[in-house]
Coordinates of N, CA, C and O in Angstrom, one line a residue:
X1 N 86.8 13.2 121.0 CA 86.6 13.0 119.6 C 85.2 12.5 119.4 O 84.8 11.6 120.1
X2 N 84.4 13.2 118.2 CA 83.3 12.5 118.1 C 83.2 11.2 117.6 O 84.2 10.5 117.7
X3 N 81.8 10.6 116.9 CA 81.7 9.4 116.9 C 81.9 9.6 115.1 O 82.3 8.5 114.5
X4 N 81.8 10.8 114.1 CA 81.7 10.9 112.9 C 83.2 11.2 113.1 O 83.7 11.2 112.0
X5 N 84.0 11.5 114.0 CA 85.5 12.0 113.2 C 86.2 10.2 113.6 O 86.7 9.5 112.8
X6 N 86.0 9.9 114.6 CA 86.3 8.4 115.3 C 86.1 7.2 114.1 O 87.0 6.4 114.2
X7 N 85.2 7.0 113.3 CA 84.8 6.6 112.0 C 85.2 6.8 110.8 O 85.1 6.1 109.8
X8 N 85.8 8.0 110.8 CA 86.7 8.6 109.4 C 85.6 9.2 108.2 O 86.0 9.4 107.0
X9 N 84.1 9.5 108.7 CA 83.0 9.7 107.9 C 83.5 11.5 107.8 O 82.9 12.0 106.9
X10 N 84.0 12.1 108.4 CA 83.9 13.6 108.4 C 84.9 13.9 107.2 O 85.8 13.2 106.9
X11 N 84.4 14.9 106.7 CA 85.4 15.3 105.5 C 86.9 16.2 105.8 O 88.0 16.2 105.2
X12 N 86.4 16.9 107.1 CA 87.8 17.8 107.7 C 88.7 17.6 108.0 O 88.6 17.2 109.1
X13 N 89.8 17.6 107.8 CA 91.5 17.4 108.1 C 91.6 17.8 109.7 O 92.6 17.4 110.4
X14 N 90.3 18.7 110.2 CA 90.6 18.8 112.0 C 90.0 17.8 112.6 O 89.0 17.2 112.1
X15 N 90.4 17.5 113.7 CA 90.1 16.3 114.7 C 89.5 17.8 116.0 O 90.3 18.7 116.2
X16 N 88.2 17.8 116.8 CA 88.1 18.1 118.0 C 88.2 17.1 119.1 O 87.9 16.0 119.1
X17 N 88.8 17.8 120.2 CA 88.5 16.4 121.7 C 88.4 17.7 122.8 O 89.1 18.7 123.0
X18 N 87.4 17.3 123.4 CA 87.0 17.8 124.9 C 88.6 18.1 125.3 O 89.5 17.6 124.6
X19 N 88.8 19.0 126.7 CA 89.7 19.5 127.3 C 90.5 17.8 128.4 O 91.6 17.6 128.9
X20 N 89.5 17.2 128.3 CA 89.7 16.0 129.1 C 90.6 14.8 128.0 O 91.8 14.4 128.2
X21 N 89.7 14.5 126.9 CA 90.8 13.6 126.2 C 91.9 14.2 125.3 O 92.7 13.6 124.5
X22 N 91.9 15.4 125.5 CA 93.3 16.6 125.0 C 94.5 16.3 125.9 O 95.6 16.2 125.4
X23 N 94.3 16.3 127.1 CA 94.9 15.8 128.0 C 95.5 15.0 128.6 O 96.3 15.0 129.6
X24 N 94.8 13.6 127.8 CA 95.4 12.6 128.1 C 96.2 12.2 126.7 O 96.7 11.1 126.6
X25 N 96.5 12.9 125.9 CA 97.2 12.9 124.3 C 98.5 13.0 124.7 O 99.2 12.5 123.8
X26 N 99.4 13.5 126.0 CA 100.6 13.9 126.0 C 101.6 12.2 125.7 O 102.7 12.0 125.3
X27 N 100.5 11.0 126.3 CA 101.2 9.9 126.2 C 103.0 9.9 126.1 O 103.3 10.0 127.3
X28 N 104.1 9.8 125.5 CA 105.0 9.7 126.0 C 106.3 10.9 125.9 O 107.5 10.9 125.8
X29 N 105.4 11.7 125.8 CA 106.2 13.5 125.8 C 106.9 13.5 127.4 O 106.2 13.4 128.5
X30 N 107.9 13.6 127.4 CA 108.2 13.6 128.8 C 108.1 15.4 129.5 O 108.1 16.4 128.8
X31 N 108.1 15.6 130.6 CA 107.6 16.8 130.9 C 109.2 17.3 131.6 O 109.7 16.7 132.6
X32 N 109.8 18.6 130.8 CA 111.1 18.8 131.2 C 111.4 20.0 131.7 O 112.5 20.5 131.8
X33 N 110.2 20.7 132.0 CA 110.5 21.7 132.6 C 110.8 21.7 134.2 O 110.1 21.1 135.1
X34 N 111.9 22.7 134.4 CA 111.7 22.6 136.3 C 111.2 23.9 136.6 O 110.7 24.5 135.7
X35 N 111.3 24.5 138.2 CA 110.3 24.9 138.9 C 111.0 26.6 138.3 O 110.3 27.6 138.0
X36 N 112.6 26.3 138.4 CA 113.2 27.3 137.7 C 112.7 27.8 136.0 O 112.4 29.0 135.9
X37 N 112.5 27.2 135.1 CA 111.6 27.3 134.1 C 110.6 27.7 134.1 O 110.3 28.4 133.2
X38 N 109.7 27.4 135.0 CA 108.4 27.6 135.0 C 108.2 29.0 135.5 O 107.2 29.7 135.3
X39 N 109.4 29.5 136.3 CA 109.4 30.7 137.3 C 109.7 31.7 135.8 O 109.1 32.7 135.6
X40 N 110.6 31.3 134.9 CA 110.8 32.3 134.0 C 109.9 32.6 132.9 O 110.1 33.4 132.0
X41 N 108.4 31.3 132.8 CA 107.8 31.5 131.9 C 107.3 32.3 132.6 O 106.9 33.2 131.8
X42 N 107.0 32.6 133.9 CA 105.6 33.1 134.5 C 106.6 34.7 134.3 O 105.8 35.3 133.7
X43 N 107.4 35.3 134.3 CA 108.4 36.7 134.1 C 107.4 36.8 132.5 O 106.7 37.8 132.4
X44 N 107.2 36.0 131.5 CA 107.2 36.7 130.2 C 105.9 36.7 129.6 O 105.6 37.2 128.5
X45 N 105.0 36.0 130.7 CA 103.3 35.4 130.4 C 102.6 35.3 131.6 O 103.1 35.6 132.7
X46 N 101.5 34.9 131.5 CA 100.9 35.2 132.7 C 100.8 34.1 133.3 O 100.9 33.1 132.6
X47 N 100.7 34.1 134.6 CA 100.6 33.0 135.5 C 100.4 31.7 134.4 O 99.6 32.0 133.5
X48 N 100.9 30.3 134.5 CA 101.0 29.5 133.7 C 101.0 28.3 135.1 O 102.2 28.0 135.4
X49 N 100.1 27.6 135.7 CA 100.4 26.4 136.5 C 100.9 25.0 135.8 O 100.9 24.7 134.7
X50 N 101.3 24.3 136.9 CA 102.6 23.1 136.1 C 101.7 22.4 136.0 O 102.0 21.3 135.5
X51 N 99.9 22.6 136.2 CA 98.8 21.2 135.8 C 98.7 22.1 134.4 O 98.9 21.7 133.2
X52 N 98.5 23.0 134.5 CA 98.2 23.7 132.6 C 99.4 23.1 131.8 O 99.1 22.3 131.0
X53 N 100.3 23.2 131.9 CA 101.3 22.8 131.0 C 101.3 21.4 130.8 O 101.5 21.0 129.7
X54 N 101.0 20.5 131.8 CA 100.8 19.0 131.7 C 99.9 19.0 130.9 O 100.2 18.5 129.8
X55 N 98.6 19.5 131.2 CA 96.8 19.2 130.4 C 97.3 19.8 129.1 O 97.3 18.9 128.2
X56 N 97.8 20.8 128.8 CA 97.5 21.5 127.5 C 98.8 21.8 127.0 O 98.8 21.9 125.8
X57 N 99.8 22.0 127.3 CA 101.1 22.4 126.4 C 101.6 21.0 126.2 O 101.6 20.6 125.0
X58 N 102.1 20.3 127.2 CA 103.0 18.8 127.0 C 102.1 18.4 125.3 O 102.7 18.5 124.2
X59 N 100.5 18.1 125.5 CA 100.0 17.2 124.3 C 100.4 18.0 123.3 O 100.7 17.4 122.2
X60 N 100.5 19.1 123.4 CA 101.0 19.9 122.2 C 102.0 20.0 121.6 O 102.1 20.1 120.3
X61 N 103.3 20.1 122.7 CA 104.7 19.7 122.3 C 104.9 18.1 121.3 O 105.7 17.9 120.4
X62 N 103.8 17.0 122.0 CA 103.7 15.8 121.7 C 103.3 15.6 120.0 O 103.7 14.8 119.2
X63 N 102.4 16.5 120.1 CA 101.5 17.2 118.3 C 102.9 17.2 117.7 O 103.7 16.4 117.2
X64 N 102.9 18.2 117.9 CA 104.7 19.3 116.9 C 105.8 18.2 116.9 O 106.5 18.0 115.9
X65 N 106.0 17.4 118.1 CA 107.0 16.2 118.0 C 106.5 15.1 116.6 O 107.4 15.0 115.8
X66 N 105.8 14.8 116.5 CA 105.2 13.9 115.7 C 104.6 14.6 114.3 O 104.0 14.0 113.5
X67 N 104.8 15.8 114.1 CA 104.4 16.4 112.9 C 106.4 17.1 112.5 O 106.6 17.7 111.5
X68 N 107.2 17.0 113.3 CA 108.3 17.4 113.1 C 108.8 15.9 112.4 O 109.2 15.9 111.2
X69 N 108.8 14.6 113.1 CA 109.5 13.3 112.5 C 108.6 12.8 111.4 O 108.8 11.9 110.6
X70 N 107.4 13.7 111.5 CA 106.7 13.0 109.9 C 107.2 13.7 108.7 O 107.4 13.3 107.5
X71 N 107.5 15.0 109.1 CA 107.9 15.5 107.5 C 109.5 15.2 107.5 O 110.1 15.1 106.5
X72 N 110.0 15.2 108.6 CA 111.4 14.5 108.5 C 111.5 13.2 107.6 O 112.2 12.9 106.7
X73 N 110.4 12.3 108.2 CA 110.8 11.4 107.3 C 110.2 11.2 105.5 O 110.6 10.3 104.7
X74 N 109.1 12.3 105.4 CA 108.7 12.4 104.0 C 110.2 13.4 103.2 O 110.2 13.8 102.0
X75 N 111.2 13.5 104.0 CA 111.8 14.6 103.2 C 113.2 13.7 102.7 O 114.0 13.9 101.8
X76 N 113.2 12.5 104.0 CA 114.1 11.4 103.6 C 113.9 10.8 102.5 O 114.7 10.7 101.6
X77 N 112.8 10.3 102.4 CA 111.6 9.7 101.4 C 111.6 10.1 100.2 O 111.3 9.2 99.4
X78 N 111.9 11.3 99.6 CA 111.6 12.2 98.6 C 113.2 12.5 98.3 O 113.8 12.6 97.3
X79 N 113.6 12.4 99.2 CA 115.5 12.6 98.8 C 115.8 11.1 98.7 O 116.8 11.2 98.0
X80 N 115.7 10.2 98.9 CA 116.4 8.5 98.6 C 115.3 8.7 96.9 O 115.3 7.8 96.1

């Protein structure tokens, strides 16, 4: 993250982060795939390693987790 998005001075609703602090975003996503899983993503996509999915899919699942219980709770919010 830069030092203008880190400040809140940027006008854009996107945030960027290097492939490094993307990676450490997964914070407490737990990682549930087994080796059997991983064997059936690699049948439908291309080679997929269990460090790629840690660096770059987990933070993502982590995103969608947290953008799933936010509008959950704006829809409680709006129904009470």
């Amino acid at each position: 993250m830069n030092a203008e998005q880190a400040d809140g001075t940027s006008l854009s609703p996107f945030v960027r982060f290097s492939r490094e602090e993307w990676s450490q975003l997964h914070g407490r996503t737990p990682l549930s795939l087994s080796e059997a899983d991983m064997r059936d993503l690699r049948r439908i996509n291309e080679h997929v390693s269990l460090e790629e999915v840690t660096r770059v899919y987990l933070p993502l699942s982590g995103l969608l987790e947290l953008r799933v219980v936010a509008v959950r709770n704006l829809y409680e919010a709006t129904r009470t």
